[in-house]
PDB file of C-alpha atoms in Angstrom:
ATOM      1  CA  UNK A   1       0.000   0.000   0.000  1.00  0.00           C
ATOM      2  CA  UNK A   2       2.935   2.451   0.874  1.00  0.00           C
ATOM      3  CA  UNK A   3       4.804   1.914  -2.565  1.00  0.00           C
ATOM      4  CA  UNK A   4       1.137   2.876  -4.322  1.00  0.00           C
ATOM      5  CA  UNK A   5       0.485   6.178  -2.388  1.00  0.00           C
ATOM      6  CA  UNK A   6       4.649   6.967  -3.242  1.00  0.00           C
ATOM      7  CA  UNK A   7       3.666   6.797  -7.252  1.00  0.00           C
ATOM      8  CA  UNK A   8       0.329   8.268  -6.798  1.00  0.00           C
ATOM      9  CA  UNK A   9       2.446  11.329  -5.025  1.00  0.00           C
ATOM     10  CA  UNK A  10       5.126  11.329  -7.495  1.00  0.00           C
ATOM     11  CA  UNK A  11       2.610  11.292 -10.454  1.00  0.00           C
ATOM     12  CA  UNK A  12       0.589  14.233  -9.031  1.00  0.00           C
ATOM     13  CA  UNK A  13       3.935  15.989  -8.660  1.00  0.00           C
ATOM     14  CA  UNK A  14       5.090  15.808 -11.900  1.00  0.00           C
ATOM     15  CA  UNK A  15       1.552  16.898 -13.536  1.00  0.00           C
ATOM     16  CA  UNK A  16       1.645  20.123 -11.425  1.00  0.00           C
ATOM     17  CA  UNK A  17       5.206  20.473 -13.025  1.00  0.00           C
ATOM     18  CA  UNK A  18       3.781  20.154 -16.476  1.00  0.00           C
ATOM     19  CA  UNK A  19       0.520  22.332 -16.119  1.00  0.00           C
ATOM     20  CA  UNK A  20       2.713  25.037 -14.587  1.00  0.00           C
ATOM     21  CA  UNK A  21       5.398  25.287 -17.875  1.00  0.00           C
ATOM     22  CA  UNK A  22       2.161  26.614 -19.703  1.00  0.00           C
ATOM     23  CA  UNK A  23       2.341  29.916 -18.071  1.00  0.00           C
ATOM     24  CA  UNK A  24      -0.390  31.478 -20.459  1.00  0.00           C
ATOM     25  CA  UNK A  25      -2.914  30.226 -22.450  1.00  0.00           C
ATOM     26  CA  UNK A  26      -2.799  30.411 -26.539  1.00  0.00           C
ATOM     27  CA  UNK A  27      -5.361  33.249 -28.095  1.00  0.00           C
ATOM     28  CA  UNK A  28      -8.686  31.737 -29.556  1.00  0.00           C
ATOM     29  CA  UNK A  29      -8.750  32.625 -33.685  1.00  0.00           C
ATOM     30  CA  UNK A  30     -11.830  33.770 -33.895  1.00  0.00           C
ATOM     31  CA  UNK A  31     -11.892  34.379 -37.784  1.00  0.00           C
ATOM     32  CA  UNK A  32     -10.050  33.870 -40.994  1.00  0.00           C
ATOM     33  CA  UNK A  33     -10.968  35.535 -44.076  1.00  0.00           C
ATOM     34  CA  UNK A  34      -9.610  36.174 -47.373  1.00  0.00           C
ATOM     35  CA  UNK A  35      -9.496  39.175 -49.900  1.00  0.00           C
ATOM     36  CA  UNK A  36     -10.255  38.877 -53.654  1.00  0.00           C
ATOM     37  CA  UNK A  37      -6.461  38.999 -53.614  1.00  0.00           C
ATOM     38  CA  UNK A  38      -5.471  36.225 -51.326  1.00  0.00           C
ATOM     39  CA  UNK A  39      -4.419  38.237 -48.579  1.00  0.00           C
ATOM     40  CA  UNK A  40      -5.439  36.450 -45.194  1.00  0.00           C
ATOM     41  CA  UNK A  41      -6.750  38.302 -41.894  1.00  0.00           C
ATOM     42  CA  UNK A  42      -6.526  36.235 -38.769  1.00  0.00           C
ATOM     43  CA  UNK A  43      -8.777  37.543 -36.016  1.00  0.00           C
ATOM     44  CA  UNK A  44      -9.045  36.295 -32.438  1.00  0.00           C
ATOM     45  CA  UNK A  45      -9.505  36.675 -28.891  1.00  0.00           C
ATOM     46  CA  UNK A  46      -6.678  37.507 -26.460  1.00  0.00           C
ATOM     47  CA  UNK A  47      -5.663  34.714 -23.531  1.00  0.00           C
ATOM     48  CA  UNK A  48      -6.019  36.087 -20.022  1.00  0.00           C
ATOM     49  CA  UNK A  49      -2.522  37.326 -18.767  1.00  0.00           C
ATOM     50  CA  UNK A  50      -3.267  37.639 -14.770  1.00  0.00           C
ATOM     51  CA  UNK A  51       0.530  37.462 -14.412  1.00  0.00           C
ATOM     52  CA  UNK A  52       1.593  40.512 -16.911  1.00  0.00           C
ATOM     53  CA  UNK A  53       4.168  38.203 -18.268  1.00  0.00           C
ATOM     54  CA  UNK A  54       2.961  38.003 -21.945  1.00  0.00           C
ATOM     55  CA  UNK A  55       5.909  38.489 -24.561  1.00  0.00           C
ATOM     56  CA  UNK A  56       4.338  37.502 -27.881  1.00  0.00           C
ATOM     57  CA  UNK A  57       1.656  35.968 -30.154  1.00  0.00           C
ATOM     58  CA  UNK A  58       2.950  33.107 -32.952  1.00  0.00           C
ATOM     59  CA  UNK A  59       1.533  32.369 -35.788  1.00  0.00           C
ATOM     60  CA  UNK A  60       2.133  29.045 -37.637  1.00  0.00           C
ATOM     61  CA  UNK A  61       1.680  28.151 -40.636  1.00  0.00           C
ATOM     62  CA  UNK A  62       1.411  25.223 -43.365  1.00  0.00           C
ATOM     63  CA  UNK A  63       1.442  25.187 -46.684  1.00  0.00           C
ATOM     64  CA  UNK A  64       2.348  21.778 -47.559  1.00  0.00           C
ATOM     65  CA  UNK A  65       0.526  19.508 -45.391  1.00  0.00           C
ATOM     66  CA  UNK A  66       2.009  18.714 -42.108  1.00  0.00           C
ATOM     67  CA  UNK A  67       5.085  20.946 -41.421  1.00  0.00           C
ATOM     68  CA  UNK A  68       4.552  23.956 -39.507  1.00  0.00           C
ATOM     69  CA  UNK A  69       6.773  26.881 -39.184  1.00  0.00           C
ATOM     70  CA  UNK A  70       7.345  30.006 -37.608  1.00  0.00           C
ATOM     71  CA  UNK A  71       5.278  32.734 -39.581  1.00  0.00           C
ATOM     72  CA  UNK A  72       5.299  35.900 -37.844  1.00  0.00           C
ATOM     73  CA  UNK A  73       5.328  37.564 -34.209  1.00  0.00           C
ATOM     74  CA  UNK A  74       3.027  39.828 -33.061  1.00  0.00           C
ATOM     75  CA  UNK A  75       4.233  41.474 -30.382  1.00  0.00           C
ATOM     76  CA  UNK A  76       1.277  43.842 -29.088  1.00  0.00           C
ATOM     77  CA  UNK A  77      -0.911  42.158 -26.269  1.00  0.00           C
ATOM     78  CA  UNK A  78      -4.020  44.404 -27.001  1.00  0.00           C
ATOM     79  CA  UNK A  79      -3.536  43.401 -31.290  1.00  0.00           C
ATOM     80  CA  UNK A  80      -6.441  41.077 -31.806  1.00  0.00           C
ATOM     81  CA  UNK A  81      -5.729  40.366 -35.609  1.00  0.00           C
ATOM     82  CA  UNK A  82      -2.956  40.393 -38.338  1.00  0.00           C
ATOM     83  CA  UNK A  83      -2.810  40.448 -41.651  1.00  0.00           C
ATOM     84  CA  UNK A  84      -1.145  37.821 -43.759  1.00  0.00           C
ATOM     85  CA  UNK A  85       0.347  39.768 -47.444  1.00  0.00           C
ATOM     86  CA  UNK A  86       0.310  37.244 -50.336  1.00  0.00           C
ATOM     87  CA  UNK A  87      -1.793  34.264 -51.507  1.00  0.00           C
ATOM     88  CA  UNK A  88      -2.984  32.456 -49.200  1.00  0.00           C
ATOM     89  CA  UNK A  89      -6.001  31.221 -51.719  1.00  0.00           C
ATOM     90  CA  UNK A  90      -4.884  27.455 -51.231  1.00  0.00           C
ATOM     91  CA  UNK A  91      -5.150  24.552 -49.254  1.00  0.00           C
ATOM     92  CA  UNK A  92      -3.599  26.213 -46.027  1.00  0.00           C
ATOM     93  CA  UNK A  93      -3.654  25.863 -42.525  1.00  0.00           C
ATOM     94  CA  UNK A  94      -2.698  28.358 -39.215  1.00  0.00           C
ATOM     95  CA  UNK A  95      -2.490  27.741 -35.495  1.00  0.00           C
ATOM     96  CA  UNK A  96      -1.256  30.527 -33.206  1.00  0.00           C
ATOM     97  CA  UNK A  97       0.551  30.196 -29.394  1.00  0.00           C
ATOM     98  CA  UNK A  98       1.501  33.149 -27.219  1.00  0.00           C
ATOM     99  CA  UNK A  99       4.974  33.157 -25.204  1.00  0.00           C
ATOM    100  CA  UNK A 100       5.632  34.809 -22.202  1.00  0.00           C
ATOM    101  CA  UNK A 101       8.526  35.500 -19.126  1.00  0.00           C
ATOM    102  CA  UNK A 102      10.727  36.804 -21.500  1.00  0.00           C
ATOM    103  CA  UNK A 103      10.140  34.034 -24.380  1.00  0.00           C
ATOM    104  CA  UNK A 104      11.110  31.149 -21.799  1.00  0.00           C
ATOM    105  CA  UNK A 105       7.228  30.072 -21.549  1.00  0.00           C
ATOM    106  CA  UNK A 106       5.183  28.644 -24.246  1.00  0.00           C
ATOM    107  CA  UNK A 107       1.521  28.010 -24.427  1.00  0.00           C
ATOM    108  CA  UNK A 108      -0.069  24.863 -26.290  1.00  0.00           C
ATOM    109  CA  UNK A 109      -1.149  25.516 -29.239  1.00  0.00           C
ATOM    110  CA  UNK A 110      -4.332  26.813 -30.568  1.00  0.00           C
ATOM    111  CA  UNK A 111      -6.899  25.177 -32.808  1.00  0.00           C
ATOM    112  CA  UNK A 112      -5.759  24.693 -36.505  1.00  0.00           C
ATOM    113  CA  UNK A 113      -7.860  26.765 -38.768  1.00  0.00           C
ATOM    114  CA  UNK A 114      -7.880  26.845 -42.735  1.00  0.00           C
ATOM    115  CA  UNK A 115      -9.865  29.199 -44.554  1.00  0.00           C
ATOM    116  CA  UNK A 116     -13.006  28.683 -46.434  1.00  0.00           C
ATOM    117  CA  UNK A 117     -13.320  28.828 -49.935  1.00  0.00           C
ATOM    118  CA  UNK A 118     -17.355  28.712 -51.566  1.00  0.00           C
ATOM    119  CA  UNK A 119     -18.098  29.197 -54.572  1.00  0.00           C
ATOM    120  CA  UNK A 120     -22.086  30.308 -55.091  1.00  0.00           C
ATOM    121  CA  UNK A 121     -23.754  29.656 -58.658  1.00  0.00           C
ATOM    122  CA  UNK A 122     -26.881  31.270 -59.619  1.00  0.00           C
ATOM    123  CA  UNK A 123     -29.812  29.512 -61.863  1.00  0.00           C
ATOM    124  CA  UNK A 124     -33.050  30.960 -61.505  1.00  0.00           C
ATOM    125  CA  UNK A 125     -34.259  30.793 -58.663  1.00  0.00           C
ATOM    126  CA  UNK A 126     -31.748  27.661 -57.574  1.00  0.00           C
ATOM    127  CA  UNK A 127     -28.394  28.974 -55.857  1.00  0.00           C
ATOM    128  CA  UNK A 128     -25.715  26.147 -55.466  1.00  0.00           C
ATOM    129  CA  UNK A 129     -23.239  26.088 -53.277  1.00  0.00           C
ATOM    130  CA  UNK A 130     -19.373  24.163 -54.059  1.00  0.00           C
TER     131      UNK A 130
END
């Protein structure tokens, strides 16, 4: 009985040490829209900071399917959207995180979002949507 209450102790221990690496949450993208150019606008909701320790927001990005990278860094707590010059018409996908204490804390990451392309056709009084 002793030896199970040691790894139930040293289990709890090392979850507190995980949850506490994740020092802020990552922002919620609330939107992503396109312009008849391909320019992209990502639009979400800050994380709460309670500690003042944000640094920056990160925005990822794939192109190919499956690799991420480093896109840009936003640097501006109160900025609550960017926008992405170039085409970004494709079959893309963004998540975002936020850093904080200096860069030393990451969050997890936020939901992947892609945008939405529809295309709307017209016959009489049918309208289709592809």
């Amino acid at each position: 009985m002793m030896v199970l209450a040691k790894y139930a102790v040293l289990i709890t221990m090392v979850s507190l040490l995980n949850l506490s690496c994740f020092a802020i949450d990552p922002p919620v993208i609330r939107c992503v829209s396109l312009d008849d150019d391909g320019n992209l606008t990502l639009t979400w909701s800050p994380p709460v900071d309670s500690n003042g320790t944000f640094e920056n927001y990160v925005i990822y990005y794939d192109g190919v399917g499956g690799v991420f990278s480093q896109l840009q860094i936003v640097p501006n707590y109160s900025q609550t959207s960017f926008e992405l010059i170039g085409n970004y018409a494709g079959t893309v996908s963004f998540y975002m995180g936020s850093t904080a204490d200096g860069g030393v804390s990451k969050s997890l990451p936020s939901d992947t979002v892609s945008p939405i392309i529809l295309n709307l056709f017209a016959d009489g009084n049918k309208i289709e949507i592809q």
